[in-house]
C-alpha positions as a printed NumPy array, in Angstrom:
array([[-18.718,  23.389,  -9.108],
       [-17.568,  20.468, -11.172],
       [-13.882,  21.031, -10.174],
       [-15.194,  20.503,  -6.606],
       [-17.081,  17.47 ,  -8.032],
       [-14.351,  15.976,  -9.373],
       [-12.112,  16.636,  -6.38 ],
       [-14.53 ,  14.661,  -4.234],
       [-14.548,  11.538,  -6.829],
       [-11.335,  11.536,  -6.505],
       [-11.292,  11.429,  -2.707],
       [-13.224,   8.76 ,  -3.539],
       [-11.264,   7.002,  -6.028],
       [ -7.706,   7.182,  -4.073],
       [-10.106,   5.543,  -1.422],
       [-10.749,   2.437,  -3.261],
       [ -7.743,   2.417,  -4.604],
       [ -5.602,   2.279,  -0.885],
       [ -8.257,  -0.446,  -0.034],
       [ -7.881,  -2.524,  -2.986],
       [ -6.168,  -5.412,  -1.147],
       [ -9.103,  -6.218,   1.088],
       [-11.505,  -8.99 ,   0.437],
       [-14.062, -11.266,   2.383],
       [-14.385, -14.967,   3.425],
       [-18.133, -14.549,   6.096],
       [-21.146, -12.935,   5.078],
       [-23.065, -10.584,   7.4  ],
       [-26.707, -12.528,   6.737],
       [-27.885, -15.574,   4.42 ],
       [-27.646, -15.15 ,   0.864],
       [-31.669, -15.028,   0.991],
       [-31.539, -12.3  ,   3.766],
       [-28.917, -10.234,   1.674],
       [-31.539, -10.218,  -1.172],
       [-34.496,  -9.228,   0.888],
       [-33.388,  -6.891,   3.655],
       [-31.108,  -3.736,   3.636],
       [-27.856,  -4.367,   5.972],
       [-27.058,  -0.829,   7.368],
       [-23.081,  -0.139,   8.283],
       [-21.929,   2.596,  10.652],
       [-18.017,   2.843,  10.14 ],
       [-17.103,   0.676,  13.143],
       [-19.419,  -2.207,  11.622],
       [-17.692,  -1.628,   8.538],
       [-14.059,  -1.707,  10.082],
       [-14.628,  -4.735,  11.973],
       [-16.532,  -6.863,   9.42 ],
       [-13.306,  -6.05 ,   7.138],
       [-10.395,  -6.793,  10.021],
       [-12.683, -10.24 ,  10.503],
       [-12.856, -10.897,   6.13 ],
       [ -9.629,  -9.39 ,   5.242],
       [ -7.579, -12.043,   3.277],
       [ -4.6  ,  -9.764,   3.361],
       [ -4.732,  -9.882,   6.928],
       [ -5.265, -13.619,   7.062],
       [ -2.195, -13.99 ,   5.158],
       [ -0.572, -12.393,   7.947],
       [ -1.6  , -13.858,  10.315],
       [ -0.189, -16.885,   8.636],
       [  3.164, -15.355,   8.217],
       [  3.079, -14.664,  12.304],
       [  1.828, -17.711,  13.539],
       [  5.039, -19.214,  10.953],
       [  7.668, -16.537,  13.16 ],
       [  5.834, -17.298,  16.497],
       [  6.019, -20.926,  15.756],
       [ 10.029, -20.77 ,  14.976],
       [ 10.326, -18.386,  18.144],
       [  9.015, -20.682,  20.341],
       [ 10.877, -23.54 ,  19.779],
       [ 14.115, -21.875,  18.554],
       [ 15.793, -23.491,  21.618],
       [ 15.311, -26.568,  19.464],
       [ 18.839, -26.384,  18.494],
       [ 20.023, -28.201,  21.845],
       [ 18.009, -31.407,  21.348],
       [ 20.05 , -34.518,  20.807],
       [ 19.828, -36.267,  17.598],
       [ 18.726, -40.246,  18.469],
       [ 18.226, -42.551,  15.526],
       [ 17.759, -46.591,  16.313],
       [ 18.908, -48.708,  13.78 ],
       [ 18.757, -52.807,  12.811],
       [ 19.927, -54.479,  10.59 ],
       [ 20.299, -57.784,   8.826],
       [ 22.788, -58.494,   6.149],
       [ 23.47 , -61.376,   4.092],
       [ 26.741, -62.483,   2.564],
       [ 26.666, -62.667,  -1.667],
       [ 29.764, -65.189,  -1.416],
       [ 32.158, -66.719,   1.153],
       [ 35.32 , -65.283,   1.252],
       [ 38.333, -66.852,  -0.232],
       [ 39.961, -68.197,   2.967],
       [ 36.777, -69.684,   3.879],
       [ 35.767, -71.02 ,   0.544],
       [ 39.629, -73.155,   0.475],
       [ 38.673, -74.551,   3.798],
       [ 35.534, -75.742,   2.379],
       [ 36.782, -76.856,  -0.943],
       [ 39.676, -78.311,   0.925],
       [ 37.514, -80.095,   3.189],
       [ 35.424, -81.7  ,   0.67 ],
       [ 37.747, -83.163,  -1.511],
       [ 40.168, -84.433,   0.84 ],
       [ 37.646, -86.016,   3.062],
       [ 40.341, -85.728,   5.763],
       [ 38.434, -82.447,   7.673],
       [ 35.299, -82.089,   9.009],
       [ 33.207, -79.509,   7.563],
       [ 31.287, -77.362,  10.024],
       [ 28.144, -77.135,   9.56 ],
       [ 27.627, -73.261,  10.063],
       [ 29.369, -73.022,   6.221],
       [ 27.078, -75.42 ,   5.07 ],
       [ 23.302, -73.806,   5.435],
       [ 21.7  , -71.039,   4.872],
       [ 22.343, -68.944,   8.278],
       [ 25.517, -69.025,   8.551],
       [ 25.467, -66.171,   5.604],
       [ 22.682, -63.626,   7.69 ],
       [ 24.542, -61.431,  10.539],
       [ 22.141, -58.99 ,  12.97 ],
       [ 23.4  , -55.746,  14.095],
       [ 21.518, -53.319,  16.411],
       [ 22.059, -49.462,  16.657],
       [ 21.398, -46.353,  19.036],
       [ 23.025, -43.094,  18.604],
       [ 23.105, -39.739,  20.468],
       [ 24.815, -36.902,  18.994],
       [ 24.454, -33.668,  20.034],
       [ 26.504, -30.033,  18.664],
       [ 26.937, -27.149,  20.804],
       [ 28.183, -23.777,  19.931],
       [ 27.803, -20.688,  21.111],
       [ 26.251, -19.278,  17.791],
       [ 22.887, -21.233,  18.832],
       [ 21.958, -18.371,  21.335],
       [ 22.334, -15.706,  18.971],
       [ 20.112, -17.813,  16.361],
       [ 17.891, -18.393,  18.826],
       [ 17.745, -14.507,  20.115],
       [ 17.295, -13.408,  16.274],
       [ 14.344, -15.849,  15.976],
       [ 12.887, -14.13 ,  18.971],
       [ 13.72 , -10.916,  17.382],
       [ 12.513, -11.707,  14.35 ],
       [  8.895, -13.043,  15.539],
       [  8.786,  -9.388,  17.41 ],
       [  9.423,  -7.71 ,  14.111],
       [  6.37 ,  -9.821,  13.055],
       [  4.023,  -8.925,  15.302],
       [  4.743,  -5.038,  14.278],
       [  4.312,  -5.643,  10.512],
       [  1.242,  -7.479,  11.62 ],
       [ -0.08 ,  -4.515,  13.381],
       [  1.118,  -2.048,  10.468],
       [ -1.384,  -3.926,   7.805],
       [ -3.759,  -4.279,  10.68 ],
       [ -3.85 ,  -0.28 ,  10.644],
       [ -3.531,  -0.153,   7.245],
       [ -6.864,  -2.05 ,   6.801],
       [ -9.035,   0.3  ,   9.213],
       [ -7.495,   3.332,   7.688],
       [ -8.207,   2.615,   4.232],
       [-11.892,   1.053,   5.037],
       [-12.391,   4.185,   7.068],
       [-11.171,   6.716,   4.41 ],
       [-13.448,   4.66 ,   1.292],
       [-15.945,   4.69 ,   4.262],
       [-16.012,   8.592,   4.283],
       [-15.154,   8.828,   0.577],
       [-19.067,   7.003,  -0.201],
       [-20.544,   9.512,   2.104],
       [-19.346,  12.599,   0.411],
       [-20.705,  11.037,  -2.55 ],
       [-23.849,  10.361,  -0.627],
       [-24.175,  13.741,   0.208],
       [-23.292,  15.353,  -3.617],
       [-26.366,  12.908,  -4.915],
       [-28.093,  14.208,  -2.826],
       [-27.432,  17.861,  -3.655],
       [-27.809,  16.579,  -7.06 ],
       [-31.395,  15.303,  -6.437],
       [-32.826,  18.219,  -4.811],
       [-31.342,  20.207,  -8.145],
       [-33.223,  18.169,  -9.785],
       [-36.56 ,  18.756,  -8.01 ],
       [-35.74 ,  22.616,  -8.16 ],
       [-35.679,  22.321, -11.647],
       [-38.784,  20.134, -11.59 ],
       [-40.91 ,  22.726,  -9.888],
       [-39.863,  25.699, -11.771],
       [-40.342,  23.995, -15.167],
       [-44.289,  22.694, -14.355],
       [-44.693,  26.715, -12.732],
       [-43.256,  28.053, -16.094],
       [-45.542,  25.578, -17.702],
       [-48.343,  26.521, -15.423],
       [-47.574,  30.286, -15.98 ],
       [-47.512,  30.316, -19.66 ],
       [-50.803,  28.548, -20.14 ],
       [-52.304,  30.886, -18.002],
       [-50.753,  33.655, -20.441],
       [-47.94 ,  35.262, -18.047],
       [-45.09 ,  34.464, -18.984],
       [-43.133,  34.086, -22.692],
       [-43.11 ,  30.422, -24.196],
       [-39.356,  31.189, -24.385],
       [-39.279,  30.9  , -20.589],
       [-41.037,  27.842, -20.297],
       [-38.914,  26.038, -22.802],
       [-35.546,  27.332, -20.94 ],
       [-37.173,  25.701, -17.722],
       [-37.716,  22.333, -19.27 ],
       [-34.243,  21.991, -21.288],
       [-32.615,  23.244, -17.593],
       [-34.871,  20.27 , -15.882],
       [-34.31 ,  17.17 , -18.658],
       [-30.718,  18.056, -18.416],
       [-30.47 ,  17.303, -15.05 ],
       [-31.915,  14.211, -15.161],
       [-28.754,  11.955, -17.267],
       [-26.936,  13.851, -14.867],
       [-28.807,  12.343, -11.611],
       [-29.447,   8.91 , -12.909],
       [-25.455,   8.648, -13.693],
       [-24.703,  10.221, -10.238],
       [-27.471,   7.317,  -8.976],
       [-25.959,   4.505, -10.814],
       [-22.366,   5.436,  -9.641],
       [-23.107,   5.742,  -6.743],
       [-24.537,   2.011,  -6.319],
       [-22.195,   0.352,  -8.164],
       [-19.418,   2.216,  -5.699],
       [-22.038,   0.742,  -2.681],
       [-21.666,  -2.756,  -4.556],
       [-17.994,  -2.355,  -5.147],
       [-17.738,  -1.972,  -0.871],
       [-19.679,  -4.843,  -0.114],
       [-17.461,  -7.093,  -2.467],
       [-14.679,  -5.412,  -0.38 ],
       [-16.05 ,  -6.124,   3.225],
       [-16.734,  -9.424,   1.985],
       [-20.432,  -9.797,   1.723],
       [-22.571, -11.188,  -0.908],
       [-23.001,  -9.979,  -4.335],
       [-25.932,  -7.9  ,  -4.499],
       [-26.107,  -6.944,  -0.911],
       [-28.145,  -3.852,  -0.726],
       [-26.387,  -1.92 ,   2.12 ],
       [-27.047,   1.63 ,   3.239],
       [-23.849,   3.606,   5.621],
       [-24.986,   5.791,   8.218],
       [-22.432,   8.171,   9.531],
       [-21.696,  11.826,   9.06 ],
       [-19.035,  13.668,   7.391],
       [-17.948,  15.881,  11.21 ],
       [-14.653,  15.909,  11.474],
       [-12.84 ,  15.872,  14.895],
       [-11.107,  18.354,  15.322],
       [ -7.724,  18.835,  17.844],
       [ -4.667,  21.184,  18.21 ],
       [ -1.896,  19.937,  16.848],
       [  1.041,  21.22 ,  17.059],
       [  3.927,  19.608,  14.799],
       [  6.976,  20.001,  17.462],
       [  5.134,  18.658,  20.141],
       [  3.524,  15.816,  18.553],
       [  7.024,  14.402,  17.398],
       [  8.713,  14.839,  20.901],
       [  5.457,  12.843,  22.389],
       [  5.004,  10.037,  19.892],
       [  7.829,  10.308,  17.979],
       [  9.628,   7.101,  18.786],
       [  5.917,   5.3  ,  18.888],
       [  5.566,   5.405,  14.846],
       [  5.169,   1.629,  13.52 ],
       [  7.966,   2.054,  10.839],
       [ 10.426,   3.035,  13.144],
       [  9.736,   0.339,  15.522],
       [  9.846,  -2.34 ,  12.411],
       [ 13.258,  -1.075,  11.089],
       [ 14.774,  -0.845,  14.395],
       [ 14.124,  -4.535,  14.901],
       [ 14.997,  -5.642,  11.59 ],
       [ 18.474,  -3.767,  12.593],
       [ 18.747,  -5.567,  15.693],
       [ 17.387,  -8.653,  13.697],
       [ 20.675,  -8.555,  11.565],
       [ 23.124,  -7.947,  14.115],
       [ 22.047, -10.729,  16.519],
       [ 22.832, -12.521,  12.757],
       [ 26.056, -11.566,  12.302],
       [ 27.113, -12.355,  15.893],
       [ 25.928, -15.616,  15.401],
       [ 28.245, -15.677,  12.1  ],
       [ 31.263, -14.682,  13.842],
       [ 30.621, -16.619,  16.883],
       [ 30.507, -19.285,  14.654],
       [ 33.647, -18.482,  12.626],
       [ 36.294, -17.818,  15.701],
       [ 34.658, -20.132,  18.415],
       [ 34.634, -24.258,  18.24 ],
       [ 31.829, -26.428,  18.033],
       [ 31.493, -29.291,  20.443],
       [ 30.395, -32.453,  19.24 ],
       [ 28.526, -35.274,  21.533],
       [ 28.094, -38.887,  20.37 ],
       [ 27.377, -41.667,  22.   ],
       [ 26.22 , -44.906,  20.071],
       [ 25.305, -48.411,  21.636],
       [ 25.753, -51.316,  18.881],
       [ 24.704, -54.692,  20.137],
       [ 25.836, -57.145,  17.748],
       [ 25.224, -61.055,  17.934],
       [ 28.084, -63.75 ,  17.307],
       [ 25.888, -66.935,  16.696],
       [ 22.903, -68.004,  13.789],
       [ 21.278, -64.919,  12.817],
       [ 17.698, -66.355,  12.84 ],
       [ 18.638, -67.707,  16.242],
       [ 18.58 , -63.991,  17.926],
       [ 15.911, -63.652,  19.652],
       [ 15.843, -66.725,  21.633],
       [ 19.024, -65.388,  22.45 ],
       [ 18.876, -62.609,  24.023],
       [ 19.799, -62.022,  27.44 ],
       [ 22.78 , -64.328,  26.424],
       [ 26.41 , -62.039,  27.266],
       [ 28.397, -65.022,  25.605],
       [ 26.992, -64.193,  22.118],
       [ 26.238, -60.519,  22.428],
       [ 28.611, -57.531,  21.896],
       [ 28.617, -53.871,  22.42 ],
       [ 30.521, -52.498,  19.314],
       [ 29.44 , -48.761,  20.137],
       [ 31.424, -45.632,  20.795],
       [ 31.379, -42.764,  22.807],
       [ 33.099, -39.477,  21.37 ],
       [ 33.406, -35.986,  21.988],
       [ 34.779, -33.821,  18.88 ],
       [ 35.907, -30.435,  18.891],
       [ 35.598, -28.948,  15.449],
       [ 36.745, -25.939,  14.445],
       [ 36.708, -24.68 ,  10.483],
       [ 39.956, -22.129,  10.399],
       [ 38.84 , -21.772,   7.086],
       [ 36.108, -19.466,   8.061],
       [ 38.399, -17.304,   9.784],
       [ 40.51 , -16.367,   6.495],
       [ 39.473, -12.499,   5.385],
       [ 38.85 , -13.956,   2.264],
       [ 36.879, -17.133,   2.487],
       [ 33.02 , -17.041,   2.082],
       [ 31.945, -16.909,   5.396],
       [ 33.634, -13.837,   6.159],
       [ 32.227, -12.282,   2.942],
       [ 28.949, -13.509,   4.062],
       [ 29.969, -11.553,   7.36 ],
       [ 30.52 ,  -8.54 ,   5.351],
       [ 27.647,  -8.386,   3.546],
       [ 26.018,  -8.029,   6.907],
       [ 28.017,  -5.182,   7.915],
       [ 26.693,  -3.448,   4.618],
       [ 23.283,  -4.392,   4.808],
       [ 23.199,  -2.93 ,   8.599],
       [ 24.99 ,   0.67 ,   7.803],
       [ 21.947,   0.714,   4.687],
       [ 19.258,  -0.22 ,   7.017],
       [ 20.633,   2.621,   9.708],
       [ 20.752,   4.823,   6.844],
       [ 17.354,   4.058,   5.853],
       [ 15.843,   4.203,   9.798],
       [ 17.446,   8.176,   9.389],
       [ 15.529,   8.436,   6.582],
       [ 12.341,   7.293,   7.751],
       [ 12.761,  10.164,  10.808],
       [ 13.252,  13.143,   8.898],
       [ 10.279,  11.547,   6.348],
       [  8.343,  11.193,   9.582],
       [  9.053,  14.93 ,  10.351],
       [  8.428,  16.281,   6.99 ],
       [  4.77 ,  13.806,   6.946],
       [  4.165,  15.24 ,  10.568],
       [  4.766,  18.452,   9.306],
       [  2.842,  18.072,   6.448],
       [ -0.376,  16.556,   7.745],
       [ -0.5  ,  19.614,  10.662],
       [ -0.679,  22.503,   7.849],
       [ -3.351,  20.432,   6.05 ],
       [ -5.193,  20.127,   9.541],
       [ -4.697,  23.92 ,   9.972],
       [ -5.771,  24.72 ,   6.796],
       [ -8.483,  22.778,   6.452],
       [-10.079,  24.044,   9.783],
       [ -9.403,  27.423,   8.612],
       [-11.09 ,  26.654,   5.527],
       [-13.963,  24.749,   6.667],
       [-15.011,  27.83 ,   9.317],
       [-14.771,  29.89 ,   5.803],
       [-16.708,  27.664,   3.736],
       [-18.947,  27.156,   6.525],
       [-19.48 ,  30.784,   6.575],
       [-19.943,  30.562,   2.646],
       [-22.897,  28.017,   2.382],
       [-25.18 ,  30.382,   4.939],
       [-24.463,  33.44 ,   2.762],
       [-24.939,  31.262,  -0.804],
       [-28.002,  29.594,   1.25 ],
       [-29.744,  32.964,   1.795],
       [-28.83 ,  33.963,  -1.934],
       [-30.693,  31.215,  -3.891],
       [-33.448,  31.46 ,  -1.354],
       [-34.223,  35.269,  -2.215],
       [-33.151,  33.949,  -5.769],
       [-35.526,  31.437,  -5.985],
       [-37.976,  34.318,  -4.319],
       [-37.677,  36.685,  -6.637],
       [-37.873,  33.929,  -9.941],
       [-41.479,  32.867,  -8.476],
       [-42.222,  36.706,  -8.486],
       [-40.836,  37.204, -11.656],
       [-38.683,  39.646, -10.982],
       [-35.195,  37.712, -11.653],
       [-34.356,  35.461, -14.964],
       [-33.804,  32.014, -14.575],
       [-30.159,  31.85 , -15.06 ],
       [-29.473,  34.141, -12.462],
       [-31.412,  31.441, -10.676],
       [-29.253,  28.605, -11.629],
       [-25.993,  30.751, -11.149],
       [-27.306,  31.308,  -7.711],
       [-28.37 ,  27.544,  -7.105],
       [-24.628,  26.604,  -8.538],
       [-22.726,  28.758,  -6.465],
       [-25.03 ,  27.278,  -3.338],
       [-23.907,  23.393,  -4.451],
       [-20.277,  24.227,  -4.949],
       [-20.064,  25.724,  -1.58 ],
       [-21.994,  23.009,  -0.152],
       [-18.845,  20.304,  -2.167],
       [-16.754,  22.374,  -0.848],
       [-17.6  ,  22.286,   2.789],
       [-17.711,  18.155,   2.242],
       [-13.931,  18.04 ,   0.278],
       [-12.548,  20.297,   3.111],
       [-14.34 ,  18.279,   6.026],
       [-13.256,  14.724,   4.057],
       [ -9.989,  16.757,   3.986],
       [ -9.383,  17.173,   7.677],
       [-10.667,  13.607,   8.289],
       [ -7.974,  11.899,   6.382],
       [ -5.348,  14.088,   7.251],
       [ -6.4  ,  13.309,  10.569],
       [ -6.192,   9.976,  10.186],
       [ -2.822,   9.793,   8.257],
       [ -1.306,  11.712,  11.237],
       [ -2.769,   9.075,  13.642],
       [ -1.271,   6.466,  11.479],
       [  2.38 ,   8.226,  11.019],
       [  2.484,   8.651,  15.16 ],
       [  0.869,   5.028,  16.113],
       [ -1.164,   7.547,  18.67 ],
       [ -4.813,   8.137,  18.484],
       [ -5.291,  11.785,  19.25 ],
       [ -8.902,  11.647,  19.346],
       [-11.387,  10.459,  21.863]])
């Protein structure tokens, strides 16, 4: 019995560990309501609530949004670069030739000094400008395709995280149900021990049984109470933890509604792999990563072996008169001229084609990583076969054990009922009755454990194949 209880407890702890990445942000009810009302949760309620409040999934949503935006606007590499400028500049000093003219005019008095050289405004100049540049490369096309492949890979990753959340919450839900049933069994055993104690006490007072029999019943009852109290406390704490993981307020009283009754299927590993094997999200995700890396390699090769075309047009109006009067002379052709240019540049970095260049070394690294991913893909496919076969074997074995242990429970229940009647009639010892009760409890917990194993294996199989195998 202790071994079976430890097995059930292990399943529960494993479920908690798998669901440790899930947390909360929303509340199903106000704090006041949470303290006074019991929140009843079915399996679907728990899953839906976790999906809405999981921080891990919200983080995945942000990652997916980033990839989606990058894919949606990946064409922006073809947007021209447009820049507008306006400059007013002041000369700190006149040029030496200009200074000599001014000095000669001032000292000799034979040349009239132009007013342009005497005032502050002559030091200033005004230049405006609008430039448009556009770079074109065949590599951009592959970069756009790589961005879209990255978004598609992000969709698969998001779906994987969502499925993982659902599976973990379901396993956790069923794990708590197992402990709930275990607690019910222990409470039943406690009540049976109490009744036996009071019956033995009554019989002792009436002189029907010796004192030792009454004391044995009392000790059995008193020893059972702490075990049940510990189980109740542990169960309550795990419900609190479950509520916390779902995102409910601390102290929310929750009650799980459901049963541990698996939906049985006929499973054949070969047929399942042939039908659903390619639908595995792990395999799809790996294939997308390979495709994305191949597109990156193609973009790098195009950038290395093909030239890039740069188109540039600049309009640069320059004002040739006094700087502070340019606003009044806008439109005056004799005081403005365009100093801009239009150019077409064909650029080709020939160094990048050298086999020992940094560019070619980066391409070699990409090829090596692609080869590694392809090996990983083969490993994933072989691992999928192994995992599917393992899950199918577990399902078939669990189904047979469930049928066998179901019959064992019936027999153990009948044996216990007979022992209880015999004990009440005084023809069976207390130790024999306790053995019969222990065998019954062990059979019940064993049946629950195998049902939980079947449900868990079925969920794992559906996750591996990325399909729903039950209605």
